Short mmCIF file of C-alpha atoms in Angstrom, two decimals:
data_model
loop_
_atom_site.label_atom_id
_atom_site.label_comp_id
_atom_site.label_asym_id
_atom_site.label_seq_id
_atom_site.Cartn_x
_atom_site.Cartn_y
_atom_site.Cartn_z
CA MET A 1 116.99 -53.26 -58.80
CA LYS A 2 115.36 -56.15 -60.53
CA ASN A 3 113.22 -54.51 -63.17
CA ILE A 4 114.47 -52.20 -65.84
CA TYR A 5 111.78 -50.60 -67.91
CA PRO A 6 113.19 -48.71 -70.88
CA LEU A 7 111.01 -45.69 -71.54
CA THR A 8 109.59 -46.98 -74.77
CA ALA A 9 108.50 -50.21 -73.17
CA ILE A 10 106.69 -48.33 -70.45
CA ALA A 11 105.03 -46.14 -73.03
CA SER A 12 103.82 -49.05 -75.12
CA SER A 13 102.42 -51.14 -72.28
CA PHE A 14 100.85 -48.01 -70.86
CA LEU A 15 99.01 -47.35 -74.09
CA ILE A 16 97.58 -50.83 -74.02
CA ALA A 17 96.45 -50.48 -70.44
CA LEU A 18 94.78 -47.14 -71.18
CA SER A 19 93.07 -47.86 -74.45
CA ALA A 20 89.39 -48.59 -74.01
CA PRO A 21 88.31 -52.11 -74.88
CA ALA A 22 87.72 -52.32 -78.58
CA LYS A 23 84.32 -53.69 -79.47
CA ALA A 24 82.72 -54.51 -82.76
CA ASP A 25 80.20 -51.72 -82.23
CA GLU A 26 80.26 -49.69 -79.03
CA ASP A 27 76.60 -48.72 -79.26
CA ALA A 28 75.11 -52.04 -80.30
CA LYS A 29 72.03 -52.87 -78.24
CA LEU A 30 70.76 -56.36 -77.63
CA VAL A 31 66.99 -56.61 -77.90
CA VAL A 32 65.71 -60.14 -78.35
CA ASN A 33 62.56 -60.76 -80.42
CA ASP A 34 62.03 -56.97 -80.50
CA GLU A 35 60.87 -57.43 -76.95
CA ILE A 36 63.43 -58.38 -74.31
CA GLU A 37 65.90 -55.56 -73.66
CA MET A 38 69.18 -56.95 -72.37
CA VAL A 39 71.62 -55.10 -70.14
CA THR A 40 74.95 -55.93 -71.79
CA GLU A 41 77.00 -53.25 -70.04
CA THR A 42 76.63 -51.93 -66.51
CA ALA A 43 78.49 -50.84 -63.38
CA ALA A 44 80.49 -53.64 -61.79
CA PRO A 45 79.07 -55.05 -58.53
CA SER A 46 80.74 -53.53 -55.47
CA HIS A 47 82.58 -56.72 -54.46
CA LEU A 48 84.50 -56.60 -57.75
CA GLU A 49 87.58 -54.44 -57.33
CA GLY A 50 89.33 -55.13 -60.62
CA LEU A 51 86.63 -53.75 -62.95
CA ASP A 52 84.54 -50.59 -63.15
CA THR A 53 82.20 -51.76 -65.87
CA ILE A 54 81.03 -55.25 -66.71
CA TYR A 55 80.20 -56.37 -70.25
CA SER A 56 78.36 -59.35 -71.59
CA GLY A 57 80.38 -61.59 -73.90
CA TRP A 58 77.84 -60.65 -76.57
CA THR A 59 79.39 -57.16 -76.88
CA PHE A 60 82.72 -58.65 -78.05
CA ARG A 61 81.32 -60.74 -80.87
CA THR A 62 81.02 -59.81 -84.54
CA ASP A 63 77.88 -58.23 -85.97
CA GLU A 64 76.89 -61.52 -87.59
CA THR A 65 77.23 -63.54 -84.39
CA GLN A 66 75.47 -60.81 -82.43
CA SER A 67 72.48 -60.78 -84.74
CA LEU A 68 71.92 -64.54 -84.36
CA GLN A 69 70.96 -63.91 -80.76
CA MET A 70 68.41 -61.21 -81.55
CA ASP A 71 65.68 -63.51 -82.73
CA ASP A 72 64.79 -66.95 -81.40
CA PHE A 73 64.12 -68.12 -84.96
CA ASP A 74 67.76 -67.38 -85.85
CA ASN A 75 69.21 -68.63 -82.57
CA PRO A 76 70.34 -72.24 -83.16
CA ALA A 77 70.07 -72.95 -79.41
CA PHE A 78 66.28 -73.09 -79.74
CA VAL A 79 66.43 -76.44 -81.47
CA PHE A 80 67.74 -77.76 -78.15
CA VAL A 81 65.21 -75.78 -76.13
CA ASP A 82 62.45 -77.55 -78.09
CA GLN A 83 64.00 -80.91 -77.31
CA ALA A 84 64.12 -80.02 -73.62
CA MET A 85 60.43 -79.04 -73.82
CA ASP A 86 59.68 -82.67 -74.68
CA ALA A 87 61.97 -83.91 -71.92
CA TRP A 88 60.17 -81.63 -69.42
CA ASP A 89 56.93 -83.53 -70.01
CA LYS A 90 58.48 -86.97 -70.27
CA VAL A 91 57.69 -89.43 -67.48
CA GLU A 92 60.86 -91.15 -66.28
CA GLY A 93 62.12 -93.11 -63.28
CA SER A 94 60.59 -95.26 -60.55
CA ALA A 95 58.28 -92.47 -59.27
CA GLU A 96 56.70 -92.29 -62.73
CA LYS A 97 56.86 -88.53 -62.82
CA SER A 98 57.95 -85.87 -65.26
CA CYS A 99 59.34 -82.44 -64.41
CA SER A 100 55.93 -81.01 -65.23
CA SER A 101 54.19 -83.35 -62.77
CA CYS A 102 55.63 -81.22 -59.98
CA HIS A 103 56.64 -77.97 -61.64
CA GLY A 104 53.79 -77.45 -64.13
CA ASP A 105 54.44 -74.88 -66.83
CA VAL A 106 58.19 -74.27 -67.05
CA MET A 107 57.67 -70.69 -68.28
CA GLU A 108 55.78 -69.92 -65.05
CA SER A 109 57.43 -72.08 -62.39
CA MET A 110 61.02 -71.43 -63.48
CA LYS A 111 60.73 -67.66 -63.86
CA GLY A 112 63.69 -66.02 -62.08
CA VAL A 113 65.41 -69.31 -61.20
CA ARG A 114 68.35 -69.02 -63.63
CA ALA A 115 69.12 -65.49 -62.36
CA VAL A 116 69.95 -66.62 -58.80
CA TYR A 117 71.97 -69.79 -59.51
CA PRO A 118 74.38 -71.11 -58.26
CA LYS A 119 72.54 -70.92 -54.96
CA TRP A 120 72.80 -72.29 -51.44
CA ASN A 121 70.39 -75.15 -50.78
CA GLU A 122 69.54 -75.23 -47.10
CA GLU A 123 68.20 -78.75 -46.94
CA ALA A 124 71.16 -80.28 -48.79
CA GLY A 125 73.64 -78.01 -47.04
CA GLU A 126 75.51 -77.23 -50.25
CA VAL A 127 75.81 -74.75 -53.09
CA ARG A 128 73.88 -76.06 -56.05
CA THR A 129 74.30 -75.17 -59.69
CA LEU A 130 71.28 -75.53 -61.96
CA VAL A 131 72.84 -78.77 -63.12
CA THR A 132 73.24 -80.30 -59.67
CA GLN A 133 69.68 -79.17 -58.80
CA ILE A 134 68.23 -80.77 -61.92
CA ASN A 135 70.08 -84.00 -61.17
CA ALA A 136 68.90 -83.90 -57.55
CA CYS A 137 65.32 -83.74 -58.86
CA ARG A 138 66.00 -86.60 -61.24
CA THR A 139 67.54 -88.91 -58.65
CA GLU A 140 65.66 -87.94 -55.47
CA GLN A 141 62.26 -86.85 -56.80
CA MET A 142 61.87 -89.02 -59.88
CA GLY A 143 63.99 -92.07 -59.15
CA ALA A 144 65.66 -91.57 -62.54
CA GLU A 145 69.28 -91.71 -63.66
CA PRO A 146 71.24 -88.45 -63.40
CA TRP A 147 72.28 -86.80 -66.64
CA GLY A 148 75.98 -86.25 -67.40
CA TYR A 149 77.17 -82.88 -66.11
CA THR A 150 77.99 -81.45 -69.54
CA SER A 151 75.73 -83.77 -71.57
CA GLY A 152 73.51 -82.52 -74.34
CA LYS A 153 70.35 -83.39 -72.40
CA MET A 154 71.53 -81.42 -69.40
CA ALA A 155 72.65 -78.39 -71.41
CA SER A 156 69.31 -78.38 -73.23
CA MET A 157 67.33 -78.51 -69.98
CA GLU A 158 69.44 -75.71 -68.52
CA ALA A 159 68.72 -73.69 -71.65
CA LEU A 160 64.97 -74.28 -71.35
CA ILE A 161 64.91 -73.32 -67.68
CA SER A 162 66.85 -70.13 -68.51
CA VAL A 163 64.35 -68.92 -71.12
CA PRO A 164 61.73 -67.54 -68.67
CA SER A 165 64.49 -65.58 -66.86
CA ARG A 166 65.83 -63.86 -69.95
CA GLY A 167 66.24 -60.13 -69.43
CA MET A 168 66.20 -60.43 -65.63
CA PRO A 169 69.33 -59.20 -63.84
CA VAL A 170 71.77 -61.84 -62.63
CA ASP A 171 71.52 -61.68 -58.84
CA VAL A 172 73.64 -64.37 -57.24
CA ALA A 173 73.97 -64.27 -53.44
CA ILE A 174 77.55 -64.28 -52.20
CA ASP A 175 77.03 -63.87 -48.46
CA GLY A 176 75.57 -66.14 -45.81
CA PRO A 177 76.28 -69.85 -46.11
CA ALA A 178 77.54 -69.52 -49.71
CA GLN A 179 80.32 -67.17 -48.66
CA SER A 180 83.05 -69.77 -48.19
CA MET A 181 82.43 -71.35 -51.60
CA TRP A 182 82.43 -67.88 -53.13
CA ALA A 183 85.78 -67.08 -51.49
CA LYS A 184 87.18 -70.35 -52.80
CA GLY A 185 85.99 -69.47 -56.29
CA LYS A 186 87.58 -66.06 -56.05
CA GLU A 187 90.90 -67.58 -55.05
CA LEU A 188 90.77 -69.94 -58.04
CA TYR A 189 89.97 -67.02 -60.34
CA TYR A 190 93.20 -65.26 -59.44
CA THR A 191 95.46 -68.35 -59.37
CA ARG A 192 98.00 -68.59 -62.17
CA PHE A 193 97.66 -72.18 -63.33
CA GLY A 194 99.75 -74.35 -65.60
CA GLN A 195 103.01 -73.98 -67.45
CA LEU A 196 101.73 -70.75 -69.00
CA GLU A 197 101.05 -69.45 -65.46
CA LEU A 198 97.85 -67.68 -66.41
CA SER A 199 94.85 -66.91 -64.20
CA CYS A 200 91.33 -66.24 -65.38
CA ALA A 201 91.97 -62.62 -64.39
CA ASN A 202 95.09 -62.35 -66.60
CA CYS A 203 92.95 -62.86 -69.67
CA HIS A 204 89.42 -61.80 -68.68
CA GLU A 205 90.08 -58.93 -66.26
CA ASP A 206 93.42 -57.45 -67.37
CA ASN A 207 93.07 -58.04 -71.11
CA TYR A 208 89.43 -58.05 -72.15
CA GLY A 209 89.09 -56.15 -75.40
CA ASN A 210 92.54 -57.31 -76.54
CA MET A 211 93.22 -59.94 -79.17
CA ILE A 212 94.94 -63.15 -78.11
CA ARG A 213 95.86 -64.67 -81.43
CA ALA A 214 92.54 -64.85 -83.34
CA ASP A 215 90.37 -64.48 -80.23
CA HIS A 216 88.81 -61.23 -79.07
CA LEU A 217 88.96 -61.53 -75.28
CA SER A 218 85.76 -60.89 -73.33
CA GLN A 219 85.35 -60.65 -69.57
CA GLY A 220 84.51 -64.37 -69.45
CA GLN A 221 81.02 -63.78 -68.04
CA VAL A 222 78.57 -66.66 -67.60
CA ASN A 223 75.27 -64.80 -67.97
CA GLY A 224 74.84 -66.33 -71.43
CA PHE A 225 75.34 -69.99 -70.43
CA PRO A 226 74.52 -72.47 -71.74
CA VAL A 227 76.00 -71.03 -74.92
CA TYR A 228 75.50 -72.21 -78.49
CA ARG A 229 78.93 -72.07 -80.13
CA LEU A 230 79.26 -71.79 -83.88
CA LYS A 231 82.62 -73.51 -83.50
CA ASN A 232 81.21 -76.84 -82.27
CA THR A 233 77.55 -76.34 -83.27
CA LYS A 234 76.13 -77.38 -79.90
CA LEU A 235 75.18 -76.06 -76.52
CA ASN A 236 78.10 -75.65 -74.14
CA THR A 237 77.87 -75.55 -70.37
CA ALA A 238 79.87 -73.14 -68.21
CA HIS A 239 81.94 -75.98 -66.76
CA ALA A 240 82.92 -77.24 -70.21
CA ARG A 241 84.13 -73.72 -70.99
CA PHE A 242 86.06 -73.48 -67.72
CA LYS A 243 87.64 -76.86 -68.44
CA GLY A 244 88.86 -75.65 -71.82
CA CYS A 245 90.18 -72.37 -70.48
CA VAL A 246 92.20 -74.08 -67.72
CA ARG A 247 93.50 -76.70 -70.18
CA ASP A 248 94.68 -73.91 -72.47
CA THR A 249 97.07 -72.67 -69.77
CA ARG A 250 98.89 -76.02 -70.11
CA ALA A 251 97.50 -77.04 -66.74
CA GLU A 252 95.91 -80.13 -65.26
CA THR A 253 92.30 -79.04 -65.56
CA PHE A 254 89.41 -79.68 -63.15
CA ASN A 255 86.40 -81.87 -63.87
CA PRO A 256 82.97 -80.47 -64.66
CA GLY A 257 80.87 -80.74 -61.50
CA SER A 258 83.93 -80.67 -59.23
CA GLU A 259 83.76 -78.60 -56.08
CA GLU A 260 86.36 -76.27 -57.62
CA PHE A 261 84.27 -75.55 -60.70
CA ILE A 262 81.07 -75.13 -58.66
CA ALA A 263 82.91 -72.57 -56.52
CA LEU A 264 84.32 -70.93 -59.64
CA GLU A 265 80.89 -70.77 -61.29
CA LEU A 266 79.43 -69.11 -58.20
CA TYR A 267 82.21 -66.54 -58.17
CA VAL A 268 82.20 -65.87 -61.92
CA ALA A 269 78.39 -65.58 -61.92
CA SER A 270 78.63 -63.00 -59.13
CA ARG A 271 81.05 -60.92 -61.26
CA GLY A 272 78.11 -60.60 -63.65
CA ASN A 273 75.53 -59.48 -61.08
CA GLY A 274 73.56 -56.77 -62.87
CA LEU A 275 73.94 -58.12 -66.43
CA SER A 276 70.84 -59.71 -67.93
CA VAL A 277 70.33 -63.43 -68.10
CA GLU A 278 70.94 -64.04 -71.82
CA ALA A 279 70.91 -67.81 -71.92
CA PRO A 280 70.79 -69.53 -74.28
CA SER A 281 73.19 -67.18 -76.07
CA VAL A 282 75.24 -67.47 -79.26
CA ARG A 283 79.02 -67.16 -79.41
CA ASN A 284 81.70 -68.04 -81.93
CA MET B 1 119.19 -81.68 -82.74
CA LYS B 2 116.91 -81.33 -79.75
CA THR B 3 117.99 -84.63 -78.24
CA LEU B 4 121.59 -83.60 -78.66
CA ASN B 5 120.93 -80.51 -76.59
CA LEU B 6 119.15 -82.50 -73.94
CA ALA B 7 122.03 -84.92 -73.77
CA ALA B 8 124.41 -82.02 -73.46
CA ALA B 9 122.29 -80.50 -70.70
CA ALA B 10 122.17 -83.80 -68.83
CA ALA B 11 125.89 -84.26 -69.18
CA LEU B 12 126.47 -80.76 -67.90
CA GLY B 13 124.47 -81.53 -64.79
CA LEU B 14 126.93 -84.30 -64.00
CA ILE B 15 130.14 -82.50 -64.87
CA ALA B 16 131.23 -79.38 -63.02
CA THR B 17 129.44 -76.08 -63.76
CA MET B 18 132.75 -74.75 -65.10
CA ALA B 19 131.96 -76.48 -68.34
CA ALA B 20 128.70 -74.55 -68.73
CA ALA B 21 130.30 -71.65 -70.61
CA ASP B 22 131.06 -73.95 -73.51
CA GLY B 23 127.78 -75.85 -73.70
CA VAL B 24 124.10 -75.54 -72.97
CA VAL B 25 123.08 -73.79 -69.76
CA ALA B 26 120.36 -75.81 -68.04
CA PRO B 27 117.19 -73.88 -67.08
CA ALA B 28 117.97 -74.04 -63.36
CA ASP B 29 121.48 -72.68 -63.92
CA VAL B 30 120.60 -69.52 -65.85
CA VAL B 31 121.96 -66.42 -64.12
CA PHE B 32 119.76 -63.33 -64.37
CA GLU B 33 121.18 -59.90 -63.66
CA ASP B 34 118.57 -57.15 -63.55
CA GLY B 35 116.42 -59.43 -65.69
CA ALA B 36 119.12 -59.91 -68.34
CA VAL B 37 121.19 -62.98 -69.22
CA GLU B 38 124.67 -62.12 -70.45
CA LYS B 39 125.87 -65.40 -71.97
CA SER B 40 124.34 -67.38 -74.80
CA LEU B 41 122.37 -70.35 -73.48
CA THR B 42 124.01 -72.59 -76.06
CA GLY B 43 127.42 -70.96 -75.97
CA ALA B 44 126.93 -70.05 -79.64
CA PRO B 45 125.08 -67.31 -81.56
CA GLY B 46 121.50 -68.09 -82.61
CA ASN B 47 120.22 -68.35 -86.17
CA ALA B 48 117.83 -65.45 -86.85
CA ALA B 49 116.33 -67.23 -89.85
CA ASN B 50 114.63 -69.75 -87.53
CA GLY B 51 113.07 -67.00 -85.40
CA PRO B 52 109.81 -66.36 -87.29
CA ASP B 53 108.76 -70.02 -87.26
CA ILE B 54 109.32 -70.39 -83.54
CA MET B 55 107.42 -67.17 -82.90
CA ASN B 56 104.47 -68.32 -84.99
CA LYS B 57 103.79 -71.83 -83.82
CA GLY B 58 104.29 -74.45 -81.19
CA ALA B 59 105.20 -73.44 -77.70
CA GLY B 60 106.69 -70.11 -78.77
CA ASN B 61 103.58 -68.57 -80.30
CA CYS B 62 104.82 -65.06 -79.46
CA ILE B 63 102.44 -63.44 -81.92
CA ALA B 64 99.50 -64.77 -79.93
CA CYS B 65 100.26 -61.76 -77.72
CA HIS B 66 102.52 -59.49 -79.80
CA GLU B 67 102.31 -57.70 -83.11
CA VAL B 68 105.39 -57.92 -85.35
CA SER B 69 105.25 -55.85 -88.55
CA ALA B 70 108.15 -57.79 -90.09
CA LEU B 71 105.93 -60.89 -89.90
CA SER B 72 102.79 -59.22 -91.24
CA ASP B 73 102.17 -62.23 -93.50
CA LEU B 74 101.32 -64.23 -90.37
CA PRO B 75 97.63 -63.73 -89.54
CA PHE B 76 95.98 -63.02 -86.19
CA GLN B 77 98.62 -61.14 -84.25
CA GLY B 78 97.67 -60.46 -80.66
CA THR B 79 97.58 -57.22 -78.66
CA VAL B 80 98.08 -58.49 -75.11
CA GLY B 81 101.74 -57.39 -75.07
CA PRO B 82 103.41 -54.42 -76.79
CA SER B 83 104.41 -54.54 -80.47
CA LEU B 84 107.87 -56.04 -80.82
CA ASP B 85 108.84 -53.66 -83.62
CA GLY B 86 112.14 -52.04 -82.76
CA ALA B 87 112.81 -54.47 -79.89
CA GLY B 88 116.41 -54.79 -81.09
CA SER B 89 116.92 -51.04 -80.61
CA ARG B 90 115.12 -50.82 -77.26
CA TRP B 91 116.89 -53.70 -75.58
CA SER B 92 120.36 -55.22 -75.50
CA GLU B 93 120.86 -58.82 -76.58
CA ALA B 94 121.34 -59.84 -72.93
CA GLN B 95 118.08 -58.19 -71.94
CA LEU B 96 116.17 -59.88 -74.76
CA ARG B 97 117.65 -63.23 -73.76
CA GLY B 98 116.46 -62.64 -70.20
CA ILE B 99 112.98 -61.60 -71.35
CA VAL B 100 112.53 -64.62 -73.60
CA ALA B 101 114.00 -67.07 -71.07
CA ASN B 102 111.95 -65.77 -68.14
CA ALA B 103 110.11 -62.47 -68.58
CA LYS B 104 109.10 -62.44 -64.92
CA GLU B 105 112.73 -61.64 -64.03
CA MET B 106 112.42 -58.42 -66.03
CA PHE B 107 108.74 -57.51 -65.60
CA TYR B 108 107.17 -57.96 -62.21
CA GLU B 109 104.42 -60.63 -62.35
CA SER B 110 104.39 -60.44 -66.14
CA MET B 111 101.66 -62.22 -68.04
CA MET B 112 104.33 -63.34 -70.51
CA PRO B 113 105.08 -67.05 -70.05
CA SER B 114 108.48 -68.19 -68.78
CA PHE B 115 109.84 -70.15 -71.72
CA TYR B 116 112.98 -71.57 -70.12
CA LYS B 117 111.62 -72.82 -66.84
CA THR B 118 110.89 -76.37 -65.76
CA SER B 119 109.36 -76.34 -62.29
CA GLY B 120 107.46 -74.30 -59.71
CA TYR B 121 104.09 -74.48 -61.49
CA ILE B 122 100.59 -74.79 -60.02
CA ARG B 123 98.82 -77.88 -61.45
CA PRO B 124 101.23 -78.32 -64.36
CA GLY B 125 99.67 -80.11 -67.33
CA ASP B 126 100.91 -82.33 -70.12
CA GLU B 127 100.92 -79.63 -72.82
CA PHE B 128 97.31 -78.89 -73.89
CA THR B 129 95.77 -82.25 -72.93
CA GLY B 130 94.38 -81.06 -69.58
CA LYS B 131 96.08 -84.06 -67.96
CA ALA B 132 98.57 -83.84 -65.11
CA ALA B 133 102.31 -83.80 -65.74
CA SER B 134 105.08 -84.07 -63.20
CA GLU B 135 107.95 -81.66 -62.86
CA PRO B 136 110.50 -81.04 -64.12
CA LEU B 137 108.69 -80.36 -67.41
CA PRO B 138 110.69 -79.83 -70.58
CA PRO B 139 111.11 -76.06 -71.03
CA MET B 140 108.67 -74.65 -73.60
CA LEU B 141 111.60 -73.51 -75.75
CA SER B 142 115.01 -75.15 -75.95
CA ALA B 143 118.20 -73.16 -75.39
CA GLU B 144 118.78 -73.19 -79.11
CA GLU B 145 115.27 -71.95 -79.92
CA ILE B 146 115.69 -69.11 -77.46
CA GLU B 147 118.98 -68.07 -79.05
CA ASP B 148 117.34 -68.18 -82.49
CA VAL B 149 114.46 -65.96 -81.33
CA VAL B 150 116.88 -63.55 -79.63
CA ALA B 151 118.96 -63.34 -82.81
CA PHE B 152 115.79 -62.55 -84.78
CA LEU B 153 114.64 -59.91 -82.28
CA MET B 154 118.08 -58.25 -82.56
CA THR B 155 117.41 -57.73 -86.28
CA MET B 156 114.29 -55.71 -85.46
CA LYS B 157 115.80 -52.23 -85.29
CA ASP B 158 113.95 -48.92 -85.37
CA GLU B 159 113.84 -47.57 -88.94
#
């Protein structure tokens, strides 16, 4: 007999397991610009065994942080969206083209794109994130330098491309040729890394709704990425967030853009299938 | 103080294990029985007065996950684990020592970190730098720190 559970200990951990996740306001609804109704809570996709209901990270934030996302004039991310608007039309590289030369109006041509990424690219024979796709266009179509994976320019462009998909359900494909990357991402999600021996699931599946020190744990969804964080007053990419979360387990982290993080992004995105694309969102 | 302990631990590794009862028990030599550790890891009683500090900061950071009413002046107590109020009534000293040294011996696959463990990690890092570190790592708490925390937990009796 290895484990002794005194009755009181069982009772107290039991209570924690049973108590519903505490949110700032259970009934808060996210409607952006009085127009775009966001699904911030819905039934978990069938592949996801550990959760019944999925919640956007927005539902765990304070009233003040929540309200910043309700109007684009209040959302600080839109400063960066405007900058990306200029970049969209800017001619760069040896082919002397801009994004708009080929893709025209971003609000038309990019509608629905953010909702299905990361996505298998048949021609390249690989799973592409929005970031790797944008860089493929820069290097192969424009003859321009790639942007850094988590650079400000890249995060801003990702944010711009996300805008026309806001309110659409995340719908990432996990079968077909993407399946093996997805499985790899799932394995990473449940691996207990570092000296703290913590997996993503330990915090974001088993303990969402709980406080870990000053932080109110969410389900670690990526439907809001890139995210404007009040903490560092800039746009943050999903891979930068993953990097920080792995580092915080006292582990050797992975690099943004690594195969591991691309697999992880695909898997984490699929855990949010059914939530609305919220990007660019606001978090603390 | 810390270096003294390390020196003692290193010396112990060289000398026979017989000597262990009188000095510091190295992480690899800790004997768990039903998740509990009978003997003090330093061979001496801990100092409860040091407990709160260890539980608040550094690698201990117990209140990241636990609420402790006796330390209500410390802000942002976590709710991942149960409240530690009354831990000294619920558990014996040996059980608390086992839980703090390596909670996974007491609770199957516990989320609580193993504070007196030095190897067997997946991608161990150099503290919070995100960079690689090679095993054996220093344990997150020293034998002395563990004894101090255990002594403090023993003072937390049900009213």
